[in-house]
GROMACS .gro file of C-alpha atoms in nm:
model
  384
    1UNK     CA    1  -1.922  -1.204   2.751
    2UNK     CA    2  -2.204  -1.471   2.789
    3UNK     CA    3  -2.494  -1.548   2.595
    4UNK     CA    4  -2.809  -1.780   2.657
    5UNK     CA    5  -3.019  -1.876   2.362
    6UNK     CA    6  -3.389  -1.759   2.451
    7UNK     CA    7  -3.554  -2.076   2.290
    8UNK     CA    8  -3.417  -2.347   2.497
    9UNK     CA    9  -3.245  -2.393   2.840
   10UNK     CA   10  -3.082  -2.683   3.026
   11UNK     CA   11  -2.971  -3.002   2.919
   12UNK     CA   12  -3.207  -3.242   2.771
   13UNK     CA   13  -3.359  -3.423   3.079
   14UNK     CA   14  -3.400  -3.808   3.056
   15UNK     CA   15  -3.762  -3.753   3.188
   16UNK     CA   16  -3.824  -3.485   2.945
   17UNK     CA   17  -4.052  -3.510   2.638
   18UNK     CA   18  -3.797  -3.427   2.397
   19UNK     CA   19  -4.057  -3.409   2.100
   20UNK     CA   20  -4.197  -3.086   2.270
   21UNK     CA   21  -3.908  -2.857   2.384
   22UNK     CA   22  -4.099  -2.553   2.383
   23UNK     CA   23  -4.071  -2.526   2.759
   24UNK     CA   24  -3.721  -2.461   2.948
   25UNK     CA   25  -3.692  -2.767   3.188
   26UNK     CA   26  -3.451  -2.786   3.483
   27UNK     CA   27  -3.221  -3.072   3.465
   28UNK     CA   28  -3.190  -3.073   3.849
   29UNK     CA   29  -3.579  -3.033   3.948
   30UNK     CA   30  -3.775  -3.113   3.631
   31UNK     CA   31  -3.964  -2.774   3.700
   32UNK     CA   32  -4.053  -2.558   3.405
   33UNK     CA   33  -3.848  -2.228   3.423
   34UNK     CA   34  -3.920  -1.905   3.246
   35UNK     CA   35  -3.700  -1.871   2.915
   36UNK     CA   36  -3.370  -1.737   2.983
   37UNK     CA   37  -3.317  -1.398   2.846
   38UNK     CA   38  -2.987  -1.281   2.670
   39UNK     CA   39  -2.747  -1.111   2.938
   40UNK     CA   40  -2.635  -0.864   2.682
   41UNK     CA   41  -2.843  -0.788   2.395
   42UNK     CA   42  -2.544  -0.688   2.168
   43UNK     CA   43  -2.376  -1.021   2.258
   44UNK     CA   44  -2.341  -1.292   1.988
   45UNK     CA   45  -2.285  -1.670   2.018
   46UNK     CA   46  -1.940  -1.819   1.961
   47UNK     CA   47  -1.740  -1.803   1.717
   48UNK     CA   48  -1.672  -1.448   1.699
   49UNK     CA   49  -1.543  -1.290   1.398
   50UNK     CA   50  -1.230  -1.109   1.439
   51UNK     CA   51  -1.171  -1.296   1.785
   52UNK     CA   52  -0.882  -1.516   1.846
   53UNK     CA   53  -0.968  -1.881   1.808
   54UNK     CA   54  -0.820  -2.223   1.942
   55UNK     CA   55  -0.619  -2.380   1.676
   56UNK     CA   56  -0.724  -2.717   1.538
   57UNK     CA   57  -0.553  -3.001   1.740
   58UNK     CA   58  -0.551  -3.370   1.767
   59UNK     CA   59  -0.588  -3.546   2.087
   60UNK     CA   60  -0.424  -3.898   2.145
   61UNK     CA   61  -0.665  -4.139   2.280
   62UNK     CA   62  -0.416  -4.292   2.510
   63UNK     CA   63  -0.359  -3.954   2.670
   64UNK     CA   64  -0.732  -3.894   2.693
   65UNK     CA   65  -0.770  -4.223   2.873
   66UNK     CA   66  -0.514  -4.142   3.126
   67UNK     CA   67  -0.697  -3.840   3.231
   68UNK     CA   68  -1.025  -4.009   3.333
   69UNK     CA   69  -1.128  -4.014   3.677
   70UNK     CA   70  -1.178  -4.332   3.884
   71UNK     CA   71  -1.537  -4.333   3.827
   72UNK     CA   72  -1.807  -4.148   3.614
   73UNK     CA   73  -2.163  -4.108   3.705
   74UNK     CA   74  -2.437  -4.150   3.426
   75UNK     CA   75  -2.785  -4.166   3.311
   76UNK     CA   76  -2.958  -4.271   2.998
   77UNK     CA   77  -3.174  -4.087   2.736
   78UNK     CA   78  -3.451  -4.284   2.579
   79UNK     CA   79  -3.517  -4.177   2.239
   80UNK     CA   80  -3.813  -4.329   2.034
   81UNK     CA   81  -3.702  -4.408   1.687
   82UNK     CA   82  -4.060  -4.390   1.571
   83UNK     CA   83  -4.238  -4.577   1.289
   84UNK     CA   84  -4.194  -4.917   1.466
   85UNK     CA   85  -3.827  -4.899   1.509
   86UNK     CA   86  -3.818  -4.908   1.888
   87UNK     CA   87  -3.622  -4.699   2.111
   88UNK     CA   88  -3.255  -4.642   2.187
   89UNK     CA   89  -3.128  -4.591   2.517
   90UNK     CA   90  -2.823  -4.326   2.519
   91UNK     CA   91  -2.578  -4.299   2.821
   92UNK     CA   92  -2.451  -3.959   2.898
   93UNK     CA   93  -2.228  -3.854   3.185
   94UNK     CA   94  -2.413  -3.637   3.437
   95UNK     CA   95  -2.316  -3.272   3.434
   96UNK     CA   96  -2.298  -3.260   3.824
   97UNK     CA   97  -2.024  -3.531   3.790
   98UNK     CA   98  -1.841  -3.318   3.537
   99UNK     CA   99  -1.859  -3.014   3.784
  100UNK     CA  100  -1.714  -3.220   4.070
  101UNK     CA  101  -1.408  -3.325   3.827
  102UNK     CA  102  -1.378  -2.974   3.711
  103UNK     CA  103  -1.371  -2.827   4.079
  104UNK     CA  104  -1.116  -3.105   4.182
  105UNK     CA  105  -0.885  -3.019   3.902
  106UNK     CA  106  -0.906  -2.651   3.982
  107UNK     CA  107  -0.797  -2.704   4.346
  108UNK     CA  108  -0.524  -2.924   4.227
  109UNK     CA  109  -0.388  -2.687   3.986
  110UNK     CA  110  -0.258  -2.313   4.043
  111UNK     CA  111  -0.359  -2.200   3.694
  112UNK     CA  112  -0.700  -2.329   3.529
  113UNK     CA  113  -0.653  -2.409   3.165
  114UNK     CA  114  -0.759  -2.124   2.946
  115UNK     CA  115  -0.974  -2.318   2.721
  116UNK     CA  116  -1.144  -2.496   3.022
  117UNK     CA  117  -1.522  -2.401   3.017
  118UNK     CA  118  -1.702  -2.287   3.329
  119UNK     CA  119  -2.030  -2.478   3.383
  120UNK     CA  120  -2.300  -2.228   3.478
  121UNK     CA  121  -2.613  -2.089   3.362
  122UNK     CA  122  -2.518  -1.998   3.009
  123UNK     CA  123  -2.544  -2.191   2.688
  124UNK     CA  124  -2.247  -2.028   2.538
  125UNK     CA  125  -1.966  -1.787   2.679
  126UNK     CA  126  -1.827  -1.594   2.378
  127UNK     CA  127  -1.489  -1.697   2.276
  128UNK     CA  128  -1.451  -1.957   2.560
  129UNK     CA  129  -1.722  -2.221   2.569
  130UNK     CA  130  -1.958  -2.346   2.279
  131UNK     CA  131  -2.207  -2.543   2.486
  132UNK     CA  132  -2.075  -2.888   2.444
  133UNK     CA  133  -2.155  -3.005   2.780
  134UNK     CA  134  -2.539  -2.992   2.695
  135UNK     CA  135  -2.734  -3.210   2.472
  136UNK     CA  136  -2.956  -3.021   2.225
  137UNK     CA  137  -3.280  -3.109   2.073
  138UNK     CA  138  -3.169  -3.113   1.695
  139UNK     CA  139  -2.906  -3.395   1.838
  140UNK     CA  140  -3.218  -3.618   1.900
  141UNK     CA  141  -3.364  -3.547   1.548
  142UNK     CA  142  -3.036  -3.658   1.401
  143UNK     CA  143  -3.046  -3.986   1.581
  144UNK     CA  144  -3.409  -4.051   1.470
  145UNK     CA  145  -3.314  -3.943   1.099
  146UNK     CA  146  -3.020  -4.177   1.113
  147UNK     CA  147  -3.243  -4.469   1.220
  148UNK     CA  148  -3.471  -4.369   0.922
  149UNK     CA  149  -3.206  -4.371   0.677
  150UNK     CA  150  -3.083  -4.731   0.769
  151UNK     CA  151  -2.751  -4.647   0.926
  152UNK     CA  152  -2.764  -4.949   1.148
  153UNK     CA  153  -2.764  -5.171   0.826
  154UNK     CA  154  -2.500  -4.960   0.636
  155UNK     CA  155  -2.266  -5.005   0.935
  156UNK     CA  156  -2.256  -5.383   0.889
  157UNK     CA  157  -2.224  -5.374   0.505
  158UNK     CA  158  -1.978  -5.107   0.418
  159UNK     CA  159  -1.678  -4.968   0.563
  160UNK     CA  160  -1.791  -4.602   0.725
  161UNK     CA  161  -1.639  -4.283   0.808
  162UNK     CA  162  -1.832  -4.063   1.042
  163UNK     CA  163  -1.727  -3.706   1.132
  164UNK     CA  164  -1.925  -3.519   1.397
  165UNK     CA  165  -1.848  -3.139   1.398
  166UNK     CA  166  -1.948  -2.967   1.713
  167UNK     CA  167  -2.008  -3.306   1.866
  168UNK     CA  168  -2.038  -3.216   2.220
  169UNK     CA  169  -2.212  -3.494   2.405
  170UNK     CA  170  -2.209  -3.679   2.061
  171UNK     CA  171  -2.564  -3.831   2.077
  172UNK     CA  172  -2.575  -3.931   1.695
  173UNK     CA  173  -2.230  -4.073   1.718
  174UNK     CA  174  -2.315  -4.282   2.018
  175UNK     CA  175  -2.626  -4.405   1.840
  176UNK     CA  176  -2.416  -4.532   1.554
  177UNK     CA  177  -2.156  -4.669   1.782
  178UNK     CA  178  -2.414  -4.857   1.950
  179UNK     CA  179  -2.584  -4.998   1.650
  180UNK     CA  180  -2.242  -5.100   1.508
  181UNK     CA  181  -2.166  -5.293   1.850
  182UNK     CA  182  -2.510  -5.462   1.833
  183UNK     CA  183  -2.452  -5.581   1.475
  184UNK     CA  184  -2.081  -5.689   1.527
  185UNK     CA  185  -2.228  -5.942   1.784
  186UNK     CA  186  -2.379  -6.141   1.491
  187UNK     CA  187  -2.050  -6.162   1.296
  188UNK     CA  188  -1.905  -6.505   1.321
  189UNK     CA  189  -1.538  -6.540   1.505
  190UNK     CA  190  -1.286  -6.488   1.213
  191UNK     CA  191  -1.514  -6.324   0.964
  192UNK     CA  192  -1.427  -5.978   0.825
  193UNK     CA  193  -1.554  -5.678   0.984
  194UNK     CA  194  -1.614  -5.338   0.782
  195UNK     CA  195  -1.379  -5.079   0.954
  196UNK     CA  196  -1.577  -4.799   1.139
  197UNK     CA  197  -1.380  -4.457   1.174
  198UNK     CA  198  -1.526  -4.214   1.416
  199UNK     CA  199  -1.406  -3.865   1.450
  200UNK     CA  200  -1.536  -3.659   1.718
  201UNK     CA  201  -1.464  -3.279   1.686
  202UNK     CA  202  -1.566  -2.998   1.935
  203UNK     CA  203  -1.436  -2.656   1.965
  204UNK     CA  204  -1.340  -2.716   2.353
  205UNK     CA  205  -1.093  -2.982   2.425
  206UNK     CA  206  -1.228  -3.018   2.786
  207UNK     CA  207  -1.552  -3.113   2.626
  208UNK     CA  208  -1.394  -3.394   2.443
  209UNK     CA  209  -1.216  -3.511   2.775
  210UNK     CA  210  -1.500  -3.477   3.015
  211UNK     CA  211  -1.810  -3.588   2.830
  212UNK     CA  212  -1.746  -3.711   2.458
  213UNK     CA  213  -1.485  -3.999   2.535
  214UNK     CA  214  -1.660  -4.093   2.863
  215UNK     CA  215  -1.983  -4.133   2.688
  216UNK     CA  216  -1.829  -4.378   2.431
  217UNK     CA  217  -1.698  -4.586   2.718
  218UNK     CA  218  -2.037  -4.591   2.889
  219UNK     CA  219  -2.201  -4.694   2.575
  220UNK     CA  220  -1.939  -4.977   2.519
  221UNK     CA  221  -1.977  -5.081   2.884
  222UNK     CA  222  -2.362  -5.105   2.897
  223UNK     CA  223  -2.368  -5.299   2.562
  224UNK     CA  224  -2.081  -5.544   2.689
  225UNK     CA  225  -2.200  -5.568   3.055
  226UNK     CA  226  -2.330  -5.918   3.017
  227UNK     CA  227  -2.043  -6.031   2.830
  228UNK     CA  228  -1.778  -5.932   3.063
  229UNK     CA  229  -1.760  -5.993   3.426
  230UNK     CA  230  -1.532  -5.732   3.511
  231UNK     CA  231  -1.789  -5.473   3.385
  232UNK     CA  232  -2.076  -5.602   3.580
  233UNK     CA  233  -1.853  -5.572   3.890
  234UNK     CA  234  -1.772  -5.207   3.781
  235UNK     CA  235  -2.139  -5.135   3.746
  236UNK     CA  236  -2.234  -5.294   4.082
  237UNK     CA  237  -2.028  -5.096   4.289
  238UNK     CA  238  -2.269  -4.809   4.304
  239UNK     CA  239  -2.597  -4.766   4.102
  240UNK     CA  240  -2.561  -4.507   3.820
  241UNK     CA  241  -2.177  -4.524   3.826
  242UNK     CA  242  -1.916  -4.709   3.641
  243UNK     CA  243  -1.581  -4.751   3.791
  244UNK     CA  244  -1.287  -4.677   3.535
  245UNK     CA  245  -1.034  -4.940   3.652
  246UNK     CA  246  -0.703  -5.004   3.442
  247UNK     CA  247  -0.876  -5.333   3.335
  248UNK     CA  248  -1.181  -5.154   3.211
  249UNK     CA  249  -0.986  -4.916   3.017
  250UNK     CA  250  -0.771  -5.205   2.875
  251UNK     CA  251  -1.060  -5.399   2.771
  252UNK     CA  252  -1.229  -5.099   2.603
  253UNK     CA  253  -0.910  -5.030   2.371
  254UNK     CA  254  -0.895  -5.410   2.324
  255UNK     CA  255  -1.258  -5.416   2.174
  256UNK     CA  256  -1.199  -5.109   1.948
  257UNK     CA  257  -0.892  -5.281   1.771
  258UNK     CA  258  -1.049  -5.615   1.767
  259UNK     CA  259  -1.367  -5.474   1.585
  260UNK     CA  260  -1.199  -5.241   1.355
  261UNK     CA  261  -1.353  -4.936   1.517
  262UNK     CA  262  -1.109  -4.620   1.552
  263UNK     CA  263  -1.192  -4.317   1.761
  264UNK     CA  264  -1.020  -4.000   1.682
  265UNK     CA  265  -1.057  -3.653   1.861
  266UNK     CA  266  -1.012  -3.307   1.716
  267UNK     CA  267  -1.048  -2.966   1.886
  268UNK     CA  268  -1.051  -2.627   1.772
  269UNK     CA  269  -1.200  -2.390   1.535
  270UNK     CA  270  -1.331  -2.475   1.190
  271UNK     CA  271  -1.070  -2.385   0.910
  272UNK     CA  272  -0.872  -2.486   0.636
  273UNK     CA  273  -0.623  -2.609   0.886
  274UNK     CA  274  -0.881  -2.816   1.060
  275UNK     CA  275  -0.970  -2.976   0.750
  276UNK     CA  276  -0.603  -3.043   0.671
  277UNK     CA  277  -0.577  -3.184   1.019
  278UNK     CA  278  -0.874  -3.416   0.981
  279UNK     CA  279  -0.733  -3.586   0.659
  280UNK     CA  280  -0.372  -3.607   0.786
  281UNK     CA  281  -0.457  -3.785   1.125
  282UNK     CA  282  -0.814  -3.904   1.132
  283UNK     CA  283  -0.996  -4.017   0.817
  284UNK     CA  284  -0.707  -4.167   0.653
  285UNK     CA  285  -0.658  -4.433   0.891
  286UNK     CA  286  -0.475  -4.748   0.755
  287UNK     CA  287  -0.783  -4.978   0.810
  288UNK     CA  288  -0.962  -4.774   0.517
  289UNK     CA  289  -0.697  -4.874   0.254
  290UNK     CA  290  -0.805  -5.072  -0.026
  291UNK     CA  291  -1.181  -4.989   0.029
  292UNK     CA  292  -1.346  -4.873  -0.276
  293UNK     CA  293  -1.706  -4.853  -0.141
  294UNK     CA  294  -1.629  -4.620   0.140
  295UNK     CA  295  -1.927  -4.416   0.287
  296UNK     CA  296  -1.834  -4.107   0.446
  297UNK     CA  297  -2.096  -3.910   0.655
  298UNK     CA  298  -2.053  -3.582   0.829
  299UNK     CA  299  -2.296  -3.474   1.091
  300UNK     CA  300  -2.377  -3.175   1.286
  301UNK     CA  301  -2.628  -3.042   1.526
  302UNK     CA  302  -2.716  -2.689   1.640
  303UNK     CA  303  -2.371  -2.565   1.452
  304UNK     CA  304  -2.527  -2.282   1.261
  305UNK     CA  305  -2.676  -2.048   1.548
  306UNK     CA  306  -2.482  -1.732   1.421
  307UNK     CA  307  -2.396  -1.606   1.095
  308UNK     CA  308  -2.028  -1.629   1.133
  309UNK     CA  309  -2.065  -1.984   1.292
  310UNK     CA  310  -2.293  -2.078   1.002
  311UNK     CA  311  -2.016  -1.939   0.735
  312UNK     CA  312  -1.731  -2.138   0.889
  313UNK     CA  313  -1.918  -2.462   0.940
  314UNK     CA  314  -2.059  -2.439   0.575
  315UNK     CA  315  -1.716  -2.387   0.437
  316UNK     CA  316  -1.566  -2.665   0.638
  317UNK     CA  317  -1.825  -2.891   0.527
  318UNK     CA  318  -1.800  -2.803   0.169
  319UNK     CA  319  -1.417  -2.856   0.191
  320UNK     CA  320  -1.483  -3.205   0.332
  321UNK     CA  321  -1.737  -3.306   0.077
  322UNK     CA  322  -1.504  -3.177  -0.210
  323UNK     CA  323  -1.212  -3.351  -0.072
  324UNK     CA  324  -1.409  -3.687  -0.068
  325UNK     CA  325  -1.530  -3.635  -0.414
  326UNK     CA  326  -1.168  -3.573  -0.525
  327UNK     CA  327  -0.995  -3.841  -0.332
  328UNK     CA  328  -1.250  -4.118  -0.301
  329UNK     CA  329  -1.427  -4.067  -0.648
  330UNK     CA  330  -1.573  -4.445  -0.594
  331UNK     CA  331  -1.712  -4.398  -0.264
  332UNK     CA  332  -2.028  -4.191  -0.100
  333UNK     CA  333  -2.012  -3.873   0.094
  334UNK     CA  334  -2.302  -3.676   0.241
  335UNK     CA  335  -2.367  -3.461   0.533
  336UNK     CA  336  -2.662  -3.468   0.759
  337UNK     CA  337  -2.726  -3.142   0.960
  338UNK     CA  338  -2.994  -3.058   1.220
  339UNK     CA  339  -3.076  -2.719   1.322
  340UNK     CA  340  -3.341  -2.482   1.450
  341UNK     CA  341  -3.542  -2.296   1.188
  342UNK     CA  342  -3.433  -1.964   1.345
  343UNK     CA  343  -3.203  -1.869   1.637
  344UNK     CA  344  -3.381  -1.565   1.778
  345UNK     CA  345  -3.154  -1.289   1.879
  346UNK     CA  346  -2.835  -1.435   1.714
  347UNK     CA  347  -2.913  -1.454   1.356
  348UNK     CA  348  -2.844  -1.807   1.219
  349UNK     CA  349  -3.109  -2.014   1.042
  350UNK     CA  350  -3.178  -2.328   0.875
  351UNK     CA  351  -3.309  -2.164   0.564
  352UNK     CA  352  -2.999  -1.940   0.526
  353UNK     CA  353  -2.770  -2.258   0.550
  354UNK     CA  354  -2.980  -2.438   0.284
  355UNK     CA  355  -2.967  -2.129   0.048
  356UNK     CA  356  -2.590  -2.102   0.078
  357UNK     CA  357  -2.526  -2.473   0.041
  358UNK     CA  358  -2.757  -2.461  -0.290
  359UNK     CA  359  -2.557  -2.130  -0.400
  360UNK     CA  360  -2.220  -2.340  -0.356
  361UNK     CA  361  -2.343  -2.613  -0.595
  362UNK     CA  362  -2.464  -2.869  -0.317
  363UNK     CA  363  -2.778  -3.062  -0.338
  364UNK     CA  364  -2.989  -3.043  -0.022
  365UNK     CA  365  -3.277  -3.260   0.049
  366UNK     CA  366  -3.507  -3.218   0.354
  367UNK     CA  367  -3.520  -3.530   0.581
  368UNK     CA  368  -3.722  -3.417   0.881
  369UNK     CA  369  -3.928  -3.103   0.997
  370UNK     CA  370  -4.059  -3.033   1.357
  371UNK     CA  371  -4.341  -2.792   1.376
  372UNK     CA  372  -4.437  -2.835   1.721
  373UNK     CA  373  -4.288  -2.599   1.994
  374UNK     CA  374  -3.943  -2.470   1.859
  375UNK     CA  375  -3.932  -2.518   1.470
  376UNK     CA  376  -3.661  -2.748   1.381
  377UNK     CA  377  -3.531  -2.929   1.054
  378UNK     CA  378  -3.280  -3.201   0.933
  379UNK     CA  379  -3.130  -3.181   0.586
  380UNK     CA  380  -2.894  -3.409   0.381
  381UNK     CA  381  -2.630  -3.233   0.161
  382UNK     CA  382  -2.413  -3.382  -0.103
  383UNK     CA  383  -2.215  -3.290  -0.405
  384UNK     CA  384  -2.377  -3.407  -0.749
   0.00000   0.00000   0.00000
């Protein structure tokens, strides 16, 4: 069963005006297309209540790196941070390049993985694919809000834990990663650097392997291009592509360890088991021991598009915030969530999420509202 949201279409195009997303714009031609219609009026977006869900799973970074192709093609998305804060260029692996890798893997395998999504014209394939290969407007809203909330400065001042639920292309996490890298340039050799632990979580393991991790490597490579000759060579082989040689992968992992940056990847459905796995393998990293001023931020964009998804996301979010309050009473924990005001034909809404979070005892503040085109908002949630 498939479903296409009727309010937006293709992946955000780098030439698209991302502040006016009312039109559906083809990422291949840039032409305006009619809004897609649901293929089945009774269909609902994933996850589906009562359907089998993928179990929470941690993915080893070394193993993920070993599965990368020899090169990746990319483009950059320019986000205006507004109010004189300048712009940020966020790299993303090209969708066509992902398709090429998927087709090559299918040809070399007799049985395709059951969790491997099929890239077609649908935003969601019920029970199979959650839309993680595409970048959604609310993820761009989150980037702007993070800049306005002084996230770049906090990354240099305090030890930080970031958890992005339903990360997909991970635009907000990539922005934080880029700000952290830029800030670390000004830290003198031998001077202590505050640890940064980033946990990227998506329902589909394939999304993590095919776009999330490659996007982080691209962000690192573009930031360090002028400093490392091997990166300059890796970029100059072909315009818009990065060669992933063993030396490049080694340089990437060396940077992470020397800069006290940890990347963790989790897949599977949101659940109690998911939260347990998160705390057993990701955000209890040894680099955080002894830090009392820890800042924990959970972010999510377009994660509440159906009533069941909203309920699962809310329970997981509350579990994380409650764990942080209990286990790290001297730290600070909050969540920033971006979503559309109403998901037509699916049932989720930002207002419902806010109401349910407040009923559960959370404080919810509105940080941003978009009234042009498709109405969207960004809210911050924390436990008093």
